[in-house]
Structure formats: structure tokens, C-alpha cells
């Protein structure tokens, strides 16, 4: 798609409808330091504030976001911190193990499944409008990893609940809106409930400058390409080690080498300390707990039980 066509579709509103259809289709189917990645930060009072702008799909790609499923839990043999092959429509050993536990009829097994559930994350290109905690990020195009709560706010903007509210496409250069990210701690967890979109306005008044930003965006399809995932066999071996069903055959030195080769492998002895080279797509060791995540996991495992 050319930049001129991108602006034309903005005027027609066709991009918004396309994004809504893609989300409907998604809903019916089944980290470490990286200079590309932007993260909000809290101040000394326990609050955080920043203003960002979600950007359109990169040149040659259809969607302005990428979706990733991952697992992060601890077993007798250490941590299991891996991306799930269900992200790309494949079978995943943790999903299959969880299905067996869920169908056992044992409530304790279901509790284990809840601890080992999938975590849903999204990635999008953003323009950092304001970031007082890290002002060096302002004016940059970066990647932002976020969860279901913020994605729901994006969908609410595209599909408002009340008829007096006007639908917008948050990913639009001209008819979109800045996102005021308001972060606070509730019951010990990060909470984004107060975050909101500002009024509709162009990101910049200069189309040449907007086109330059568009060209700086990072590929999103590359984040979930097949080569970003370990094989089923690799994940299965790691799972058995974490569950205490298999003794590690590699030495620590060999495991460190595997860390460099793999996408997000982190051995149990290194789970509680930062690695020298960690992966952008690595799941968080302590996933954020929200009721939305719980509901998503339970519906997922219920579908597995019915298969």
C-alpha cells in the first residue's frame, strides 16, 4: 500500500472496518532489554503517565498489531518461559499437558492449569509523544508490548458502546488520537484502567514527516514468524525438565550457549537474575494478574476440554 492510499483510506474510514473484522476473526480462532521496546515507568509515588500514538500497519503488512501467546511458570525443575506454538496455529506441549490436567476431573489439577495458563500479549508500533520518565524516547518510533486491558480500550475506541460516541481508528495518522497511558498499582499489580484516548487529531501536520515515521516502523509479522519459535520437541524437552520428569543433559555452559541460540530460553538457575542477552519476545517471569486474563484462560481451557 502506498502512503497516498493510506491517507485515502483514512478519509473513507475503511481501515477501521477492516481492523474490526480482523479482531472478530481472531476471537473465533484459536523480555529483556531491547532498544526497540518502549515500556512505561512508575514514579516514586507509584504512578506512571505517558502519551503515545499507535501507528498504522507497516508498509506491506495488513495489521497494525501482532498477537503472541506465551507461558511463564515455575515447576520442580525450574522456570518454563517460552512462547506458545498456538500463536502460529501449531500444537504446543504445554497446551496438551494442560488439557490432560483439566480433563482429569481433579480440582487441584485445574488449579495447576490456571498457574500454567497462556498469557496473551500484543505488539504495536508507537510514536512516543511524551515520556517524562525517559525523555530521550520522545519523538521516536518504538515497539510497545501490551496486554488485553489496553487492547480492549483500543477496541472500545473503534466500537464505542454508546451511540453518542464516535468511532475512531486509533492507528490512523490523521483521524486517530493520542493515548494517555495512566499507570497505577492496585492490590500490588499494575493497572491501566484510567488510561484513555485524547480527542481526534493528526499526529503531525506535515505529511512528509508522517511518511518518514511510517518508513521507520518495525515489521510486526517478523515477530511471530515461524523461525521465532522453538520446535515442538525442544519445548517438550524443556517442559519435562521443568516438571521434574527429565534430568538436564547439558551443562550450565551449554545451556548458556543455548540461550544465545534460542528465542527466549532461560534456564532455571538464571530465572531470577537478568541475562546478558535476553530476547525481545520473552514472556514476563511474573505475568500481570487481571480478571480479564483469568477469563481468557478459563474459556480457552474449557474449549480444550470439549474437543
Coordinates of C-alpha atoms in Angstrom, one line a residue:
X1 CA 0.0 0.0 0.0
X2 CA 1.3 3.4 -0.9
X3 CA 1.3 6.3 1.6
X4 CA -1.2 8.2 -0.6
X5 CA -3.6 5.2 -0.4
X6 CA -3.1 5.0 3.4
X7 CA -4.3 8.6 3.6
X8 CA -7.2 7.9 1.2
X9 CA -8.4 5.0 3.3
X10 CA -8.2 7.3 6.4
X11 CA -10.7 9.6 4.8
X12 CA -13.0 6.8 3.8
X13 CA -12.9 5.1 7.2
X14 CA -12.3 1.7 5.5
X15 CA -9.3 0.8 7.7
X16 CA -11.4 0.9 10.9
X17 CA -13.9 -1.5 9.5
X18 CA -11.1 -3.8 8.3
X19 CA -9.5 -3.9 11.8
X20 CA -12.8 -4.7 13.4
X21 CA -13.3 -7.6 11.1
X22 CA -9.8 -8.9 11.8
X23 CA -10.4 -8.8 15.6
X24 CA -13.7 -10.7 15.2
X25 CA -11.8 -13.3 13.2
X26 CA -9.1 -13.5 15.8
X27 CA -11.6 -14.0 18.6
X28 CA -13.2 -17.0 16.8
X29 CA -9.9 -18.9 16.3
X30 CA -7.8 -20.3 18.3
X31 CA 11.9 -9.8 27.8
X32 CA 14.5 -8.4 28.1
X33 CA 16.3 -5.2 27.2
X34 CA 15.8 -4.3 23.6
X35 CA 16.3 -0.7 22.4
X36 CA 13.2 -1.1 20.1
X37 CA 10.9 -1.7 23.0
X38 CA 9.2 1.0 24.9
X39 CA 8.0 0.5 28.5
X40 CA 6.1 2.8 30.8
X41 CA 7.7 3.6 34.2
X42 CA 6.2 4.5 37.6
X43 CA 7.5 7.4 39.6
X44 CA 8.2 7.4 43.3
X45 CA 4.6 7.9 44.2
X46 CA 3.7 4.6 42.4
X47 CA 2.1 6.3 39.4
X48 CA 3.1 6.5 35.8
X49 CA 2.0 8.7 32.9
X50 CA 3.0 8.9 29.3
X51 CA 1.4 9.9 25.9
X52 CA 1.8 7.6 23.0
X53 CA 0.3 7.3 19.5
X54 CA -0.5 3.9 18.0
X55 CA 0.8 3.8 14.4
X56 CA -0.7 2.2 11.2
X57 CA 0.4 -1.2 9.8
X58 CA 3.9 -1.1 8.5
X59 CA 4.4 -1.0 4.7
X60 CA 3.4 -4.3 3.1
X61 CA 1.6 -5.6 6.2
X62 CA -2.1 -5.9 6.9
X63 CA -2.4 -5.3 10.6
X64 CA -1.0 -2.7 13.0
X65 CA -0.6 -5.2 15.8
X66 CA 0.8 -8.7 16.3
X67 CA -0.6 -11.2 18.8
X68 CA 1.6 -13.6 20.9
X69 CA 0.7 -16.4 23.3
X70 CA 3.3 -17.4 25.9
X71 CA 3.7 -19.4 29.1
X72 CA 5.7 -18.4 32.2
X73 CA 5.5 -20.6 35.3
X74 CA 7.8 -22.4 37.7
X75 CA 8.0 -26.2 38.3
X76 CA 10.1 -28.5 40.4
X77 CA 12.8 -28.3 37.7
X78 CA 12.9 -24.5 37.3
X79 CA 11.1 -21.9 35.2
X80 CA 9.3 -22.6 31.9
X81 CA 9.4 -19.3 30.0
X82 CA 8.5 -19.8 26.3
X83 CA 6.3 -18.6 23.5
X84 CA 3.5 -20.9 22.6
X85 CA 3.2 -22.6 19.2
X86 CA -0.5 -21.9 19.4
X87 CA 0.4 -18.4 18.4
X88 CA 1.0 -19.7 14.9
X89 CA -1.7 -22.3 14.9
X90 CA 0.5 -25.2 16.0
X91 CA 0.3 -27.8 18.7
X92 CA 2.1 -26.9 21.9
X93 CA 3.2 -29.3 24.6
X94 CA 2.1 -27.1 27.5
X95 CA -1.4 -26.8 26.0
X96 CA -1.6 -30.5 25.5
X97 CA -0.3 -31.1 29.1
X98 CA -2.8 -28.6 30.5
X99 CA -5.7 -30.3 28.6
X100 CA -4.9 -33.6 30.2
X101 CA -4.9 -32.0 33.6
X102 CA -8.1 -30.1 33.0
X103 CA -9.9 -33.2 31.9
X104 CA -8.7 -35.3 34.9
X105 CA -11.7 -34.2 37.0
X106 CA -9.3 -33.2 39.8
X107 CA -9.8 -29.7 41.1
X108 CA -6.1 -29.5 42.2
X109 CA -5.1 -30.2 38.5
X110 CA -7.3 -27.4 37.4
X111 CA -5.5 -25.0 39.8
X112 CA -2.2 -26.2 38.3
X113 CA -3.6 -25.4 34.8
X114 CA -4.6 -21.9 35.9
X115 CA -1.0 -21.3 37.0
X116 CA 0.4 -22.6 33.7
X117 CA -2.2 -20.8 31.5
X118 CA -1.3 -19.0 28.3
X119 CA -0.6 -15.3 28.6
X120 CA -1.9 -13.1 25.7
X121 CA 0.2 -10.1 24.6
X122 CA 0.1 -7.7 21.7
X123 CA 2.8 -5.7 19.9
X124 CA 2.4 -2.5 18.0
X125 CA 4.4 0.3 16.6
X126 CA 4.0 3.5 18.6
X127 CA 5.2 7.1 18.4
X128 CA 6.3 8.4 21.8
X129 CA 4.7 11.8 22.3
X130 CA 5.5 12.4 26.0
X131 CA 7.6 10.3 28.4
X132 CA 8.9 12.4 31.3
X133 CA 10.5 9.3 32.9
X134 CA 12.6 8.8 29.8
X135 CA 12.5 12.0 27.7
X136 CA 15.1 10.6 25.3
X137 CA 12.3 8.4 23.9
X138 CA 10.1 11.3 22.9
X139 CA 9.7 11.7 19.1
X140 CA 10.8 8.1 18.5
X141 CA 9.1 5.2 16.7
X142 CA 9.3 2.2 19.1
X143 CA 7.6 -1.1 19.7
X144 CA 5.2 -1.5 22.5
X145 CA 4.1 -4.8 24.2
X146 CA 0.8 -4.6 25.9
X147 CA -2.0 -6.9 27.3
X148 CA -5.7 -7.4 26.9
X149 CA -6.7 -4.5 29.0
X150 CA -5.2 -1.9 26.7
X151 CA -6.3 -3.8 23.6
X152 CA -9.8 -3.7 24.9
X153 CA -9.6 0.1 25.1
X154 CA -8.4 0.1 21.5
X155 CA -11.5 -1.9 20.5
X156 CA -13.8 0.3 22.6
X157 CA -12.5 3.3 20.6
X158 CA -13.2 1.5 17.3
X159 CA -16.5 0.1 18.5
X160 CA -17.9 2.6 21.1
X161 CA -20.6 1.3 23.4
X162 CA -22.9 4.3 23.3
X163 CA -24.5 5.9 20.2
X164 CA -23.3 9.4 21.2
X165 CA -19.7 8.3 21.0
X166 CA -17.9 8.5 17.6
X167 CA -15.9 5.5 16.4
X168 CA -12.2 6.2 15.7
X169 CA -9.3 4.2 14.4
X170 CA -6.5 4.7 17.0
X171 CA -3.9 3.6 14.4
X172 CA -4.7 6.3 11.9
X173 CA -2.2 9.1 11.3
X174 CA -4.9 11.7 10.6
X175 CA -8.1 10.6 12.2
X176 CA -6.6 8.8 15.2
X177 CA -5.9 10.0 18.7
X178 CA -3.1 10.1 21.2
X179 CA -3.3 7.6 24.0
X180 CA -2.9 8.9 27.5
X181 CA -1.4 6.0 29.4
X182 CA -2.1 6.2 33.1
X183 CA -0.4 3.6 35.3
X184 CA -1.0 2.9 39.0
X185 CA -0.7 0.0 41.4
X186 CA -3.9 -1.8 42.6
X187 CA -3.5 -4.6 45.0
X188 CA 0.2 -4.9 44.1
X189 CA -0.4 -5.1 40.3
X190 CA 0.0 -2.6 37.5
X191 CA -3.4 -1.2 36.5
X192 CA -4.3 0.7 33.3
X193 CA -8.0 1.3 33.9
X194 CA -7.6 5.1 33.9
X195 CA -5.9 5.2 30.5
X196 CA -7.8 6.9 27.7
X197 CA -7.7 8.3 24.2
X198 CA -7.5 12.0 23.7
X199 CA -9.5 13.9 21.1
X200 CA -9.1 13.1 17.4
X201 CA -6.2 14.9 15.8
X202 CA -3.5 14.4 13.2
X203 CA -0.2 13.1 14.7
X204 CA 1.7 15.7 12.8
X205 CA 0.6 18.4 10.3
X206 CA 3.3 17.5 7.8
X207 CA 2.6 14.5 5.5
X208 CA 6.3 14.2 4.6
X209 CA 7.2 13.9 8.2
X210 CA 4.4 11.3 8.7
X211 CA 5.7 9.3 5.8
X212 CA 9.2 9.3 7.3
X213 CA 7.8 7.9 10.5
X214 CA 5.9 5.3 8.6
X215 CA 9.1 4.1 7.0
X216 CA 10.8 3.8 10.4
X217 CA 8.3 1.3 11.7
X218 CA 9.3 -2.2 12.6
X219 CA 7.9 -5.3 11.0
X220 CA 5.2 -6.9 13.1
X221 CA 4.9 -10.1 11.1
X222 CA 8.6 -10.8 11.7
X223 CA 7.9 -11.0 15.5
X224 CA 5.6 -14.0 15.0
X225 CA 7.4 -15.7 12.1
X226 CA 7.9 -19.4 12.3
X227 CA 11.6 -19.0 13.0
X228 CA 10.9 -17.1 16.1
X229 CA 9.6 -20.2 17.8
X230 CA 11.3 -23.3 19.1
X231 CA 10.2 -26.7 17.8
X232 CA 7.6 -28.8 19.5
X233 CA 10.4 -31.3 20.5
X234 CA 12.5 -28.5 22.1
X235 CA 9.6 -27.2 24.0
X236 CA 8.6 -30.7 25.1
X237 CA 12.1 -31.4 26.4
X238 CA 12.1 -28.2 28.3
X239 CA 8.7 -28.8 29.8
X240 CA 9.7 -32.3 31.0
X241 CA 12.8 -30.8 32.7
X242 CA 10.7 -28.1 34.4
X243 CA 8.1 -30.7 35.6
X244 CA 10.9 -32.8 37.0
X245 CA 10.3 -35.6 34.5
X246 CA 13.8 -35.4 32.9
X247 CA 17.2 -34.5 34.2
X248 CA 19.1 -31.8 32.3
X249 CA 21.7 -33.4 30.0
X250 CA 23.5 -30.1 29.2
X251 CA 26.0 -28.3 31.4
X252 CA 25.4 -24.8 32.5
X253 CA 27.9 -23.6 29.9
X254 CA 26.0 -25.5 27.2
X255 CA 22.7 -24.0 28.4
X256 CA 24.1 -20.5 28.2
X257 CA 25.1 -21.2 24.6
X258 CA 21.5 -22.5 24.0
X259 CA 20.2 -19.2 25.5
X260 CA 22.0 -17.3 22.7
X261 CA 20.8 -19.7 20.1
X262 CA 17.1 -20.0 21.2
X263 CA 14.5 -17.3 21.1
X264 CA 13.7 -17.0 24.8
X265 CA 15.2 -20.0 26.6
X266 CA 16.2 -19.2 30.2
X267 CA 17.5 -22.0 32.4
X268 CA 16.1 -22.3 35.9
X269 CA 19.3 -21.3 37.6
X270 CA 19.2 -18.0 35.7
X271 CA 15.5 -17.3 36.1
X272 CA 15.9 -14.9 39.0
X273 CA 18.6 -12.8 37.5
X274 CA 18.9 -10.7 34.3
X275 CA 20.6 -12.4 31.4
X276 CA 23.3 -10.7 29.4
X277 CA 21.4 -11.4 26.2
X278 CA 17.6 -11.8 26.6
X279 CA 15.0 -11.9 24.0
X280 CA 12.5 -9.3 23.0
X281 CA 9.7 -11.7 22.8
X282 CA 10.4 -13.4 26.1
X283 CA 7.3 -13.6 28.4
X284 CA 7.4 -11.8 31.7
X285 CA 8.5 -14.1 34.6
X286 CA 5.7 -12.9 36.8
X287 CA 2.7 -12.2 34.4
X288 CA 0.3 -9.4 35.3
X289 CA -2.8 -10.9 37.0
X290 CA -6.1 -9.4 35.9
X291 CA -9.6 -10.8 35.8
X292 CA -9.6 -10.4 32.0
X293 CA -6.6 -12.8 31.8
X294 CA -8.3 -15.3 34.0
X295 CA -11.5 -15.2 31.9
X296 CA -9.5 -15.7 28.7
X297 CA -7.6 -18.6 30.2
X298 CA -10.7 -20.4 31.5
X299 CA -12.6 -20.1 28.2
X300 CA -9.5 -21.4 26.4
X301 CA -9.2 -24.5 28.7
X302 CA -13.0 -25.1 28.5
X303 CA -12.7 -25.3 24.7
X304 CA -9.8 -27.7 25.1
X305 CA -11.9 -29.9 27.4
X306 CA -14.7 -30.0 24.9
X307 CA -12.5 -31.1 22.0

